[in-house]
Short mmCIF file of C-alpha atoms and ligand atoms in Angstrom, two decimals:
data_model
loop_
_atom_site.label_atom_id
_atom_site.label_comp_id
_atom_site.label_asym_id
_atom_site.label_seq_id
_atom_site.Cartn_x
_atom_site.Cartn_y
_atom_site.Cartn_z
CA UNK A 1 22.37 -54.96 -69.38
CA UNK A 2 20.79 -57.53 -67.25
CA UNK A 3 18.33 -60.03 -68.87
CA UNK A 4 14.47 -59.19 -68.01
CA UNK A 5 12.09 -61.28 -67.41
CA UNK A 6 9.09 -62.47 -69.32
CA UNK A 7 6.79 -60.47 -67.21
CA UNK A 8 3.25 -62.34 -67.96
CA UNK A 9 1.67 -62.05 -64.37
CA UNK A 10 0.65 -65.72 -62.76
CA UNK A 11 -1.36 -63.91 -59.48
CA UNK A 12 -4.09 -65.32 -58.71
CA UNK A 13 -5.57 -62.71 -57.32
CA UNK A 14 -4.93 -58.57 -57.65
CA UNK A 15 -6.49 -58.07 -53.99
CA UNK A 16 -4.39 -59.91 -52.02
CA UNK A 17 -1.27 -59.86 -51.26
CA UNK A 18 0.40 -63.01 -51.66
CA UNK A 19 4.38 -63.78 -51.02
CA UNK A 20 4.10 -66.94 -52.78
CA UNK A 21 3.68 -64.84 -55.88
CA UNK A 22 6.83 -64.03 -57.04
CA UNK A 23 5.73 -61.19 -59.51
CA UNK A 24 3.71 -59.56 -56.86
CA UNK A 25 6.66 -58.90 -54.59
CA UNK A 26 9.33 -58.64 -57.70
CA UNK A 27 9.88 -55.11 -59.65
CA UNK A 28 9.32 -56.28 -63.22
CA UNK A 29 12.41 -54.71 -64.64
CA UNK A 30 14.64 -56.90 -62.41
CA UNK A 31 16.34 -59.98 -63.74
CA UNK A 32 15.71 -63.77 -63.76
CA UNK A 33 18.97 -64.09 -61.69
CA UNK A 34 17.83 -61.74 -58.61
CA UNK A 35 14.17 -63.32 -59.10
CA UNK A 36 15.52 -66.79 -58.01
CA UNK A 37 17.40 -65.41 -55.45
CA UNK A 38 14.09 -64.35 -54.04
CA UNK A 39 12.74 -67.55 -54.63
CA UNK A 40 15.62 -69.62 -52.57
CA UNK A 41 15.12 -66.63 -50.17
CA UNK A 42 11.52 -67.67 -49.35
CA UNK A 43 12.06 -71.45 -49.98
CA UNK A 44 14.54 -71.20 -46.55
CA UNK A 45 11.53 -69.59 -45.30
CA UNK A 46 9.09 -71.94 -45.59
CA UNK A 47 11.60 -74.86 -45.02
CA UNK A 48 12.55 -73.39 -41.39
CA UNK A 49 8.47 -73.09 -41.32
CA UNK A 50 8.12 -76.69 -41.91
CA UNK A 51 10.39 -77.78 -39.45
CA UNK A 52 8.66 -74.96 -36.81
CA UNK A 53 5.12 -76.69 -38.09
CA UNK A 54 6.49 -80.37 -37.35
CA UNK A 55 7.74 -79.25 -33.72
CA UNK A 56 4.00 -77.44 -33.06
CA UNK A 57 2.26 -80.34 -34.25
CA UNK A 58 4.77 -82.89 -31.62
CA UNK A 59 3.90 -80.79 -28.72
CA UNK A 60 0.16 -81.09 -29.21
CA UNK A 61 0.56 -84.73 -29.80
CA UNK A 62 2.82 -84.93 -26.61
CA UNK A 63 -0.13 -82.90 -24.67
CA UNK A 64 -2.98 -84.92 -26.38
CA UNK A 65 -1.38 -87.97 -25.08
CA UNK A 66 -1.21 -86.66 -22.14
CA UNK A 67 -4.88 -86.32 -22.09
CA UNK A 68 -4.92 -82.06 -22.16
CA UNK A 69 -8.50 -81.51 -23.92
CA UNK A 70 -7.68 -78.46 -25.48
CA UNK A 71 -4.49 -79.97 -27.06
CA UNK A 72 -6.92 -83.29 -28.14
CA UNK A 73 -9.26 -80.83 -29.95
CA UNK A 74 -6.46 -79.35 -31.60
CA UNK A 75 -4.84 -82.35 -32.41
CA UNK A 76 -8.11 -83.36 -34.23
CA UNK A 77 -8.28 -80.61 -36.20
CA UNK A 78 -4.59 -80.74 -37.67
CA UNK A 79 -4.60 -84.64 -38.23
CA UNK A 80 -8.04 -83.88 -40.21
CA UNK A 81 -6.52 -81.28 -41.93
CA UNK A 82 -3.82 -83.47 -42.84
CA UNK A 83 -5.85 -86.27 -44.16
CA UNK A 84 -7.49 -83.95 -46.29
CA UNK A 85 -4.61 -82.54 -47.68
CA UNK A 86 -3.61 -85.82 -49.15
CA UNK A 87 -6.60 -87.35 -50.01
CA UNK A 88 -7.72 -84.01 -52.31
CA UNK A 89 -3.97 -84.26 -53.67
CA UNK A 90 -4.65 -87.67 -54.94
CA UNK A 91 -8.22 -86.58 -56.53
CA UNK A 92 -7.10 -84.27 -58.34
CA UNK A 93 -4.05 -86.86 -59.23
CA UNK A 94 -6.56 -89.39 -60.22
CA UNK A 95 -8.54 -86.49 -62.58
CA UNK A 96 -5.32 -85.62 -64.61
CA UNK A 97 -5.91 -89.25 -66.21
CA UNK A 98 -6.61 -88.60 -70.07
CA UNK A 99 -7.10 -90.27 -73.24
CA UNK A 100 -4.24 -90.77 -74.99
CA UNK A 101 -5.84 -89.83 -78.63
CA UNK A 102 -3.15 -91.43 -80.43
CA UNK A 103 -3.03 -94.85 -78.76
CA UNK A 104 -6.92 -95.02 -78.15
CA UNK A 105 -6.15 -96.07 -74.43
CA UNK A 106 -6.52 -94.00 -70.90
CA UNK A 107 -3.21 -92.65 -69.10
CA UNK A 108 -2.42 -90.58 -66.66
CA UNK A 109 -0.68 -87.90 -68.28
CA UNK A 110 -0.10 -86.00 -64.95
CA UNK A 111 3.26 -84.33 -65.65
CA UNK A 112 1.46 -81.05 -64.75
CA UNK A 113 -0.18 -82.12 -61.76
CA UNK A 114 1.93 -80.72 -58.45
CA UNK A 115 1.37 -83.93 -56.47
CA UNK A 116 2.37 -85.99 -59.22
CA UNK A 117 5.58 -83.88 -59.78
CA UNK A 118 6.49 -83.18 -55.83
CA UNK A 119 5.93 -86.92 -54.73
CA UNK A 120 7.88 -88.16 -57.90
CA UNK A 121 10.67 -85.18 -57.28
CA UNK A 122 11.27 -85.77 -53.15
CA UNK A 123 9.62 -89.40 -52.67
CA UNK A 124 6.57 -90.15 -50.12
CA UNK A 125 8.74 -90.30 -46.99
CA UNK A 126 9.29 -86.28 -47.63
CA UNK A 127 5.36 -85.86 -49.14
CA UNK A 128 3.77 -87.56 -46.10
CA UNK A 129 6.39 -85.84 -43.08
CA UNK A 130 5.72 -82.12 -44.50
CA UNK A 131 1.91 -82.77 -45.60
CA UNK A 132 1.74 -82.48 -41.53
CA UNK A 133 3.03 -78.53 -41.63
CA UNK A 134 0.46 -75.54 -43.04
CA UNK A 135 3.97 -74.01 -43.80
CA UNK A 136 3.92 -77.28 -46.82
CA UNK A 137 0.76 -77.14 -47.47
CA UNK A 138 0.10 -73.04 -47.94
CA UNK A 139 2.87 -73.37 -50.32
CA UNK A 140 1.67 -76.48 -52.17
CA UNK A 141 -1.50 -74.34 -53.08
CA UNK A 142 -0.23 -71.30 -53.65
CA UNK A 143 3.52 -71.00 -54.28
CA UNK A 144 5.31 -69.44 -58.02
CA UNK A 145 6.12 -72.63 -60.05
CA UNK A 146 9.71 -71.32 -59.36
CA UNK A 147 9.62 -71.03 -55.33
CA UNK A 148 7.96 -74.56 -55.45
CA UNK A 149 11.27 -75.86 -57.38
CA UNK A 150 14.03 -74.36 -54.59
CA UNK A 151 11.63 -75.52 -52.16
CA UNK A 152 11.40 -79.38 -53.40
CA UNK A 153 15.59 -78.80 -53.83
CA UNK A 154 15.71 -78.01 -50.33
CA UNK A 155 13.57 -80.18 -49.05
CA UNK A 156 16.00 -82.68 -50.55
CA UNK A 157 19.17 -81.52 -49.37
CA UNK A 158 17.63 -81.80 -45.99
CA UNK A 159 15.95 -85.28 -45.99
CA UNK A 160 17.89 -86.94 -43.40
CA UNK A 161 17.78 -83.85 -41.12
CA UNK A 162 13.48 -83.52 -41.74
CA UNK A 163 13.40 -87.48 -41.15
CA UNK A 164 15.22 -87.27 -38.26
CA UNK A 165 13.48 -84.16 -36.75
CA UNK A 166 10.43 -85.86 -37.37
CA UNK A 167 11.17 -89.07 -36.15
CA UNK A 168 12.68 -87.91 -32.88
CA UNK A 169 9.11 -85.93 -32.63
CA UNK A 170 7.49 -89.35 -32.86
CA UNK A 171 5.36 -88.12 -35.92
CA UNK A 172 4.11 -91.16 -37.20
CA UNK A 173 3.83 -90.30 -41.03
CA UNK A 174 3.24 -94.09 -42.45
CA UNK A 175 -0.16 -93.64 -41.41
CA UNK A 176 -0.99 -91.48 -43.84
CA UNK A 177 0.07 -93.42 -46.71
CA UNK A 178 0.56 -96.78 -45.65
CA UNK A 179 -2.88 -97.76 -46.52
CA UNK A 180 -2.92 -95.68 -49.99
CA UNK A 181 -4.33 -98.50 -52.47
CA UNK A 182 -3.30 -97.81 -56.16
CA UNK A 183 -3.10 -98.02 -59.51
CA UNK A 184 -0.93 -94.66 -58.93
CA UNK A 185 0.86 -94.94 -62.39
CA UNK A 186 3.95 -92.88 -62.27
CA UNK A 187 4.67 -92.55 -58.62
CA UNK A 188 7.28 -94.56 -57.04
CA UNK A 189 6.39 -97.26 -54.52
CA UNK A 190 4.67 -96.67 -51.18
CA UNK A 191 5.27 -99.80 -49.83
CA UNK A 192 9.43 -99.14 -50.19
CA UNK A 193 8.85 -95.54 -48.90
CA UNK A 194 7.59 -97.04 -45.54
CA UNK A 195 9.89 -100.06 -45.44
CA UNK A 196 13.15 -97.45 -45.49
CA UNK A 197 11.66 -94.94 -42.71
CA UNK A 198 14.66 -94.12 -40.11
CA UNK A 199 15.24 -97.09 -37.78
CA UNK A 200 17.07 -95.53 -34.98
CA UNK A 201 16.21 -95.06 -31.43
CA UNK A 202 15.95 -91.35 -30.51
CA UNK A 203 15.26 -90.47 -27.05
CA UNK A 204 16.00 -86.74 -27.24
CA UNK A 205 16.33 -84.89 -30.59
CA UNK A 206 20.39 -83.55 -29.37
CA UNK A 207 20.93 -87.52 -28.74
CA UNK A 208 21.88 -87.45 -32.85
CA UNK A 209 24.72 -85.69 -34.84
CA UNK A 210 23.98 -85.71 -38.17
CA UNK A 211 27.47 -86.26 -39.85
CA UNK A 212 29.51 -85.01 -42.91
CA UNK A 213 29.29 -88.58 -44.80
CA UNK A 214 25.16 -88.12 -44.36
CA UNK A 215 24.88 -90.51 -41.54
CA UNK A 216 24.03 -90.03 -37.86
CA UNK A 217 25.94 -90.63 -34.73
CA UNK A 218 25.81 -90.23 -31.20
CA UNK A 219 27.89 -86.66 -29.93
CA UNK A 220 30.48 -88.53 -27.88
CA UNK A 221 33.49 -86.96 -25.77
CA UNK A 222 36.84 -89.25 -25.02
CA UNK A 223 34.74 -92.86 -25.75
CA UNK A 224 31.76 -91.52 -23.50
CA UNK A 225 28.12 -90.22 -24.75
CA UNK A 226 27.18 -86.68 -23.84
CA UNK A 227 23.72 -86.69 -22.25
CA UNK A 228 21.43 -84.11 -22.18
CA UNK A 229 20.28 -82.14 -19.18
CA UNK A 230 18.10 -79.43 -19.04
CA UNK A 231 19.00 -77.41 -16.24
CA UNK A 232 22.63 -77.69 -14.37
CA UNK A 233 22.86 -79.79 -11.27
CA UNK A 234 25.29 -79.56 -8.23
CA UNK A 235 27.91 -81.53 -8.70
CA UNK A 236 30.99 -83.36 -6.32
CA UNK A 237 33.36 -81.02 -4.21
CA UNK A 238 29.95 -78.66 -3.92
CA UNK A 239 26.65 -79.31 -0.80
CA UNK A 240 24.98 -76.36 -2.39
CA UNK A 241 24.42 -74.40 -5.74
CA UNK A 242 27.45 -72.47 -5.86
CA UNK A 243 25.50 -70.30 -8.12
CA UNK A 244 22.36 -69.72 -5.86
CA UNK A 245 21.43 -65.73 -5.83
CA UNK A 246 23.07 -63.85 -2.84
CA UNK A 247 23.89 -60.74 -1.68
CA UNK A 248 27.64 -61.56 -2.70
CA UNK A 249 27.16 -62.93 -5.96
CA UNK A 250 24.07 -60.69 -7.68
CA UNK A 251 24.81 -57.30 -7.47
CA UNK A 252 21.36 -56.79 -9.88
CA UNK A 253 17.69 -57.86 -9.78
CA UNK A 254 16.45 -60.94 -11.91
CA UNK A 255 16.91 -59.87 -15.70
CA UNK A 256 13.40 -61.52 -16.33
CA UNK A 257 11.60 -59.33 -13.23
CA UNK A 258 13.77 -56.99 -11.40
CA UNK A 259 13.13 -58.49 -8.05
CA UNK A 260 15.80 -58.64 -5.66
CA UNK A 261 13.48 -61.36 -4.14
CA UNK A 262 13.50 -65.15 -4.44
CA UNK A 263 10.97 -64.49 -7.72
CA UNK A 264 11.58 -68.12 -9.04
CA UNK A 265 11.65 -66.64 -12.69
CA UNK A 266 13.22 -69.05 -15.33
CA UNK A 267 14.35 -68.78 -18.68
CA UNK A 268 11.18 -70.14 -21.14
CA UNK A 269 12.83 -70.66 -24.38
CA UNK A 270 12.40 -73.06 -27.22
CA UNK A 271 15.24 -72.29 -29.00
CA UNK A 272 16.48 -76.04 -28.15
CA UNK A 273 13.55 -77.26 -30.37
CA UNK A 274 14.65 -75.32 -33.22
CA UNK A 275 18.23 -76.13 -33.59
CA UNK A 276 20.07 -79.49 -34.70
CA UNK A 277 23.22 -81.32 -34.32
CA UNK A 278 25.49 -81.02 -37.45
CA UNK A 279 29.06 -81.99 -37.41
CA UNK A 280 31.30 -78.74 -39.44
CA UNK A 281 34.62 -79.96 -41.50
CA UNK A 282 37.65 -79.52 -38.93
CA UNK A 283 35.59 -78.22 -35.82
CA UNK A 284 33.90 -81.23 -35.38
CA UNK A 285 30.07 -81.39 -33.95
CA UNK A 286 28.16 -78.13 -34.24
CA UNK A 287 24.75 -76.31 -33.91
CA UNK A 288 22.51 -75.45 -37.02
CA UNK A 289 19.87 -72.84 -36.44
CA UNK A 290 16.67 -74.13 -38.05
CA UNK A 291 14.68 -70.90 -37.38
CA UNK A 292 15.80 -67.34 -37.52
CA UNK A 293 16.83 -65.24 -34.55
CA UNK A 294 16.55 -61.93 -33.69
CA UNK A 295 19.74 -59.94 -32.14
CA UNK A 296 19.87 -59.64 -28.35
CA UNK A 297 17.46 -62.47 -28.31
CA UNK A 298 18.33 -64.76 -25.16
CA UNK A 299 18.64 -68.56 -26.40
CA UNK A 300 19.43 -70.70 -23.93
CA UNK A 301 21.75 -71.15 -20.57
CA UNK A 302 24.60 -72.97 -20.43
CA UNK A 303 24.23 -75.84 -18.32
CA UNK A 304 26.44 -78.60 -17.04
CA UNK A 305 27.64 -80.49 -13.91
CA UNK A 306 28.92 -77.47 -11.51
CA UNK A 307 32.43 -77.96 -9.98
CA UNK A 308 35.20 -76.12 -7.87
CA UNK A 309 37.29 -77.34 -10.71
CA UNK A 310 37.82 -77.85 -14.49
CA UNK A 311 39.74 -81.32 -13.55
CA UNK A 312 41.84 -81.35 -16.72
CA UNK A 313 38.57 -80.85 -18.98
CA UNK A 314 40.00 -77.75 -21.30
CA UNK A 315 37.31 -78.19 -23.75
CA UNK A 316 33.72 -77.84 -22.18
CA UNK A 317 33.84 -76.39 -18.88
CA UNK A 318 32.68 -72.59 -18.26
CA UNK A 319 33.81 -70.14 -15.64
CA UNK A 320 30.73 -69.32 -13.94
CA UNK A 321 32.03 -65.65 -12.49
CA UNK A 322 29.54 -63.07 -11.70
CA UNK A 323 29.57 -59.66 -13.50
CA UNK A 324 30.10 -56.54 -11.32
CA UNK A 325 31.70 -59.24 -8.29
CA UNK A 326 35.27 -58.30 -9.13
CA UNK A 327 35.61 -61.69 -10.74
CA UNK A 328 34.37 -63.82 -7.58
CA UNK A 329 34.81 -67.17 -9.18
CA UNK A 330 31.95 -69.38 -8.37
CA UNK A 331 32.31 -72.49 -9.82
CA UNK A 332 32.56 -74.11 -13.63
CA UNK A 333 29.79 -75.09 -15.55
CA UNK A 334 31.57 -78.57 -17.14
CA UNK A 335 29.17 -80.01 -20.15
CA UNK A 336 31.59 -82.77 -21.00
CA UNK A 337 29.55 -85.52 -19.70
CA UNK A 338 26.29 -83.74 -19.48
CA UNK A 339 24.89 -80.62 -21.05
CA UNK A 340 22.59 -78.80 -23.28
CA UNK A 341 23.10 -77.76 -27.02
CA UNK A 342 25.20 -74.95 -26.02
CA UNK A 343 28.41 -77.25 -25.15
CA UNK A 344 28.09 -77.77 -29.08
CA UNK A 345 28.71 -74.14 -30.18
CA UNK A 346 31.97 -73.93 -31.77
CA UNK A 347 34.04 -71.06 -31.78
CA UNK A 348 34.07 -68.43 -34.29
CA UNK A 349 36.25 -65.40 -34.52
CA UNK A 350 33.16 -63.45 -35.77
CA UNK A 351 30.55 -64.98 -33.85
CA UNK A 352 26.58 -64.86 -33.94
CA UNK A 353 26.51 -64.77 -30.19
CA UNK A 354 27.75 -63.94 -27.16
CA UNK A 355 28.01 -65.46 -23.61
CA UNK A 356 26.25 -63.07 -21.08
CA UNK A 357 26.19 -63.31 -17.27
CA UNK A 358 22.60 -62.98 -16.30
CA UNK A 359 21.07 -63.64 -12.36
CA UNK A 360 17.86 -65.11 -13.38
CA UNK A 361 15.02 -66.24 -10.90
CA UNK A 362 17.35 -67.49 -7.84
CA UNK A 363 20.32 -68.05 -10.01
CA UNK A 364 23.62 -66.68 -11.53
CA UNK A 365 23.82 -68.15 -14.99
CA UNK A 366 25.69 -67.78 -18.26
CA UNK A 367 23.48 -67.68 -21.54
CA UNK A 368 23.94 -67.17 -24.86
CA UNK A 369 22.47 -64.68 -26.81
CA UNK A 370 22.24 -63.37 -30.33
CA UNK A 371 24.37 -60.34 -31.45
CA UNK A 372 22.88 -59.76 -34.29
CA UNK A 373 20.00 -61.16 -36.39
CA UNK A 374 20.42 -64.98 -37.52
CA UNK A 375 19.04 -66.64 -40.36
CA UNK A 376 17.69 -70.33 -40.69
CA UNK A 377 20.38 -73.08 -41.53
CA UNK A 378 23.37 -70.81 -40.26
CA UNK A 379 25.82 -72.72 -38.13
CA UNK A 380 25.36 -70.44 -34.78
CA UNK A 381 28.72 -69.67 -32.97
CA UNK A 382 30.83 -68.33 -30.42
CA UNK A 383 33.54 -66.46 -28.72
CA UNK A 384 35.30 -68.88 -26.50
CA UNK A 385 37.99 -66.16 -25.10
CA UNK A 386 41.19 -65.50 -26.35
CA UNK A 387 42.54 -68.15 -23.79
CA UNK A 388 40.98 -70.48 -25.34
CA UNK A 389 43.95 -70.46 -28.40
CA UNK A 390 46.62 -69.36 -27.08
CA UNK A 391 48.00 -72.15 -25.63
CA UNK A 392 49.15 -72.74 -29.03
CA UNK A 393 47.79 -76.40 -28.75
CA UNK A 394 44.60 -75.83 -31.21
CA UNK A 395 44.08 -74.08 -34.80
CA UNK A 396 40.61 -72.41 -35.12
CA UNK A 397 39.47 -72.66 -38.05
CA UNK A 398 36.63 -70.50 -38.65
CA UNK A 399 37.69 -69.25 -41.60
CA UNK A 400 37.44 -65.70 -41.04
CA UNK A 401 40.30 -62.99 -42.11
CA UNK A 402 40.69 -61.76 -38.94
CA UNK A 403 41.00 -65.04 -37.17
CA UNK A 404 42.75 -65.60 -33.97
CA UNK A 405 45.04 -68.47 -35.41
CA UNK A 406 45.61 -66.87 -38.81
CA UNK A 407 49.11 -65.15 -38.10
CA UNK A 408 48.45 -61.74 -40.07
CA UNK A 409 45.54 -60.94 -38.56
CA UNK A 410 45.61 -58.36 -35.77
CA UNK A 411 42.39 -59.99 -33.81
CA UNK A 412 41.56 -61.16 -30.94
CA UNK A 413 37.90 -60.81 -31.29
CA UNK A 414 36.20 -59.15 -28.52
CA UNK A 415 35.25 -61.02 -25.25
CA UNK A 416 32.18 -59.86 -24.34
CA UNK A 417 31.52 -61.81 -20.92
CA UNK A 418 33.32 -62.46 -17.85
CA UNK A 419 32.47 -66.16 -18.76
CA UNK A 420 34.98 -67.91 -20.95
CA UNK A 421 35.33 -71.37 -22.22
CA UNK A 422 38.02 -74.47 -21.66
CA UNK A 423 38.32 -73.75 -17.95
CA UNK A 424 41.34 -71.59 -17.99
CA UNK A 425 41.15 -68.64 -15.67
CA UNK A 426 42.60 -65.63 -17.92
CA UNK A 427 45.90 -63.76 -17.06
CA UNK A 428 43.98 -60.86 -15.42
CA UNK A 429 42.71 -63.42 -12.79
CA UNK A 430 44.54 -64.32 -9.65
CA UNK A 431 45.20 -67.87 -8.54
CA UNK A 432 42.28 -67.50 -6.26
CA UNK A 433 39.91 -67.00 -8.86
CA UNK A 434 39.64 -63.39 -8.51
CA UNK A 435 40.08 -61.03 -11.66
CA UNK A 436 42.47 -58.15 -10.75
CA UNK A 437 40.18 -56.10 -13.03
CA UNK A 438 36.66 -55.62 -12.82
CA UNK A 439 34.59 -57.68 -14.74
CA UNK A 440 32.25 -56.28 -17.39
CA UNK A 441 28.97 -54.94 -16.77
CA UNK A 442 26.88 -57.22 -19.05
CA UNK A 443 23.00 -56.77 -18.52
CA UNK A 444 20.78 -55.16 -21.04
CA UNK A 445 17.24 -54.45 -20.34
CA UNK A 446 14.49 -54.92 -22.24
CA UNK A 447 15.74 -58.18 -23.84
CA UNK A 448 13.37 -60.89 -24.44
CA UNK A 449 13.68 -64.55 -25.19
CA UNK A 450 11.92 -66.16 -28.18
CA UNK A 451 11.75 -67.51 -31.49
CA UNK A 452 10.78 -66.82 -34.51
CA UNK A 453 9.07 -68.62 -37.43
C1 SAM B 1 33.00 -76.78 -26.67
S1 SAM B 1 33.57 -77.89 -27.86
C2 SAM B 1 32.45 -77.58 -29.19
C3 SAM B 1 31.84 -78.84 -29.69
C4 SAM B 1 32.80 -79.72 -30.39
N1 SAM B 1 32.97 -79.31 -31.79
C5 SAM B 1 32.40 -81.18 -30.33
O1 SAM B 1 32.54 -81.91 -31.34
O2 SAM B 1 31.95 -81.63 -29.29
C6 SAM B 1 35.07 -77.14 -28.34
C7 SAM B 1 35.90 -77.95 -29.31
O3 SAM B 1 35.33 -77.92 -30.62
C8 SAM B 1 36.33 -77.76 -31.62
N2 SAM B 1 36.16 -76.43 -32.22
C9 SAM B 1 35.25 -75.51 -31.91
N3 SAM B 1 35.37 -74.41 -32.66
C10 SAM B 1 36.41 -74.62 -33.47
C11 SAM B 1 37.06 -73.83 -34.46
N4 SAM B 1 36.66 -72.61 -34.77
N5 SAM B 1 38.12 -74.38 -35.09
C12 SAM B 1 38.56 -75.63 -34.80
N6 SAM B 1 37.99 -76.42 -33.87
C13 SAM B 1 36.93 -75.93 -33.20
C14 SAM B 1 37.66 -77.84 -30.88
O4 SAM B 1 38.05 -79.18 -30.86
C15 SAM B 1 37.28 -77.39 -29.49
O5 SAM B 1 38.19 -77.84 -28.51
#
């Protein structure tokens, strides 16, 4: 029989409902075991919040300095909030001091206290970065003492990644603490919490890996660092955008609008904010999801220097063909110099998305796009194409039973797009580019491009 729980009700109020309060979303009769589970469950929640609430409060900043009013005002109002935050933390710090009875003198005995136990548990460098995010704060006040554990534990685990997302946001957390005068008996030093904040110089957030030993390091590809772009550009052997709308290449309207027009739609997503650089044991660097996605949702395009040929990349580049053109080859998208996030996918033999040929505003593009929903802290993946390991050169290793490289297994996994990674034009394709079959239809309606909290 599973164990059940003491079931003494810590709500703080009947009316409302409240997530934070474990009992109030919990059946009684269920067991300690599936209770945590619902805590870690909503500590990955509010973590992927935090990190959503850091990347809100850089953009403001970033338009604040930029001298938008409405973004000044706002800015205001969250730095007061802020403030606040801490200074009625340490008030109610400073009232947990009691008489010790027994030794006639005053201590704090603040063991109870939540600031006293959250600032001695994950340090001031974590306290100060999340005190910025309501997602922190909301669950300071109100969350089950159990939640508030896996949340501290995670907040841990992730340190380096939090600093580092915070620090290549330019959030300048020392402020808030650095002036902090004591006696704070109990907590550990300020003055060393401010001393070890992250001295490296971060000029775009996918600038960083954050390795397997804990460290960070630049993404690099033979000796040379990857740069990041944010839309493709034109490069040698081409005078134009090989991948400019025309009647030849977009047999459909723009996915965002329908038009057959020159609409000058583009993709707005801020998916790139809300995913990191992580490096993955034998596959090298890779993309963590620090949000949650919904399937079909459109992430990002895949961008790159475009070429008439791969020349003798076979990791990064992309066949650019259009869908419905009978495989009219138009170019290759090659990230190995310069790129977005999405030359970091690595393959997976049971992937969380899918590359899609879309003609959006005046362009044909490939972008990536969810099949099916993701959670926060996943490692998001691919399909690179069957081609991609059967040269017999490279082992995936994505672990899964039906993988392409695991010699029982009956897969290949399905290719979805006419796109396909490491610049190899498949068997069914013609020296000339073309594909003696037609390609695959690959628009959906309907689909939408955003992110959730
Ligand atoms: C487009 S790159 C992806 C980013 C790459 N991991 C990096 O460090 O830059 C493709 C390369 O990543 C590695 N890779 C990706 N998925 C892999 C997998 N499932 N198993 C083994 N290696 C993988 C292989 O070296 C592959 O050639």
């Amino acid at each position: 029989m599973a164990p059940t729980r003491n079931t003494a009700s810590t709500a703080t109020s009947e009316d409302n409902f409240n997530p934070f309060v474990l009992e109030e979303v919990f059946p009684p009769w269920g067991s300690e075991a599936a209770l945590m589970q619902t805590a870690e469950h909503y500590a990955s929640e509010t973590l992927s919040s935090i990190y959503f609430d850091l990347n809100t409060f850089s953009r403001f900043q970033q338009d604040a300095n930029a001298d938008d009013f409405h973004s000044m005002q706002v800015m205001d109002n969250l730095v007061g909030v802020t403030v606040a935050f801490m200074e009625e933390s340490f008030t109610q710090y400073k009232k947990s001091k009691r008489v010790d009875k027994k030794q006639g003198e005053s201590k704090y005995l603040a063991a109870d206290n939540r600031f006293y136990a959250t600032v001695c548990e994950i340090g001031w460098k974590m306290s100060a970065i999340c005190a910025h995010t309501e997602a922190f704060r909301r669950a300071f006040r109100e969350a089950d003492y159990r939640l508030w554990g896996c949340l501290l534990n995670r907040i841990q685990e992730n340190a380096l990644s939090i600093e580092h997302y915070a620090h290549s946001r330019a959030l300048d957390w020392t402020s808030l603490i650095k002036n902090v005068t004591g006696p704070l008996p109990g907590l550990p030093s300020i003055q060393e919490a401010v001393a070890s904040a992250l001295d490296w110089v971060v000029d775009h957030p996918h600038h960083t890996v954050l390795t397997l030993d804990g460290g960070l390091k630049r993404p690099e590809f033979q000796g040379q660092f990857q740069t990041n772009i944010d839309r493709s550009i034109v490069g040698e052997g081409f005078s134009v955008d090989p991948t400019a709308k025309s009647e030849a290449t977009s047999l459909e309207g723009c996915h965002m609008c329908g038009s057959y027009d020159d609409c000058g739609c583009t993709l707005q997503s801020r998916v790139a904010d809300l995913v990191e650089l992580v490096e993955y044991p034998g596959k090298g660097t890779g993309v963590r999801s620090l949000a949650s996605f919904k399937r079909n949702d459109i992430l990002d395009i895949y961008v790159g220097e475009l070429r008439p040929n791969a020349n003798q990349d076979d990791v990064y580049p992309l066949t650019q063909s259009p869908d419905g053109t009978n495989g009219l080859l138009l170019c290759y998208v090659c990230s190995e110099k310069s790129g977005n996030w999405t030359r970091f996918l690595n393959h997976s033999c049971q992937p969380s998305t899918q590359f899609m040929v879309r003609t959006i505003g005046n362009r044909v593009v490939t972008t990536i796009e969810a099949v099916r929903n993701i959670l926060p802290f996943e490692e998001l993946t691919i399909d690179y194409g069957a081609d991609y390991w059967s040269t017999g050169k490279r082992t995936c290793a994505c672990g899964h039973w039906n993988c392409c490289s695991n010699p029982s297994s009956a897969s290949g996994s399905p290719q979805p797009s006419s796109s396909v990674l490491g610049g190899k034009i498949s068997k069914n394709k013609t020296a000339k580019g073309k594909k003696a079959t037609k390609g695959k239809k690959g628009s959906k309606k309907g689909t939408k491009t955003k992110a959730k909290r």
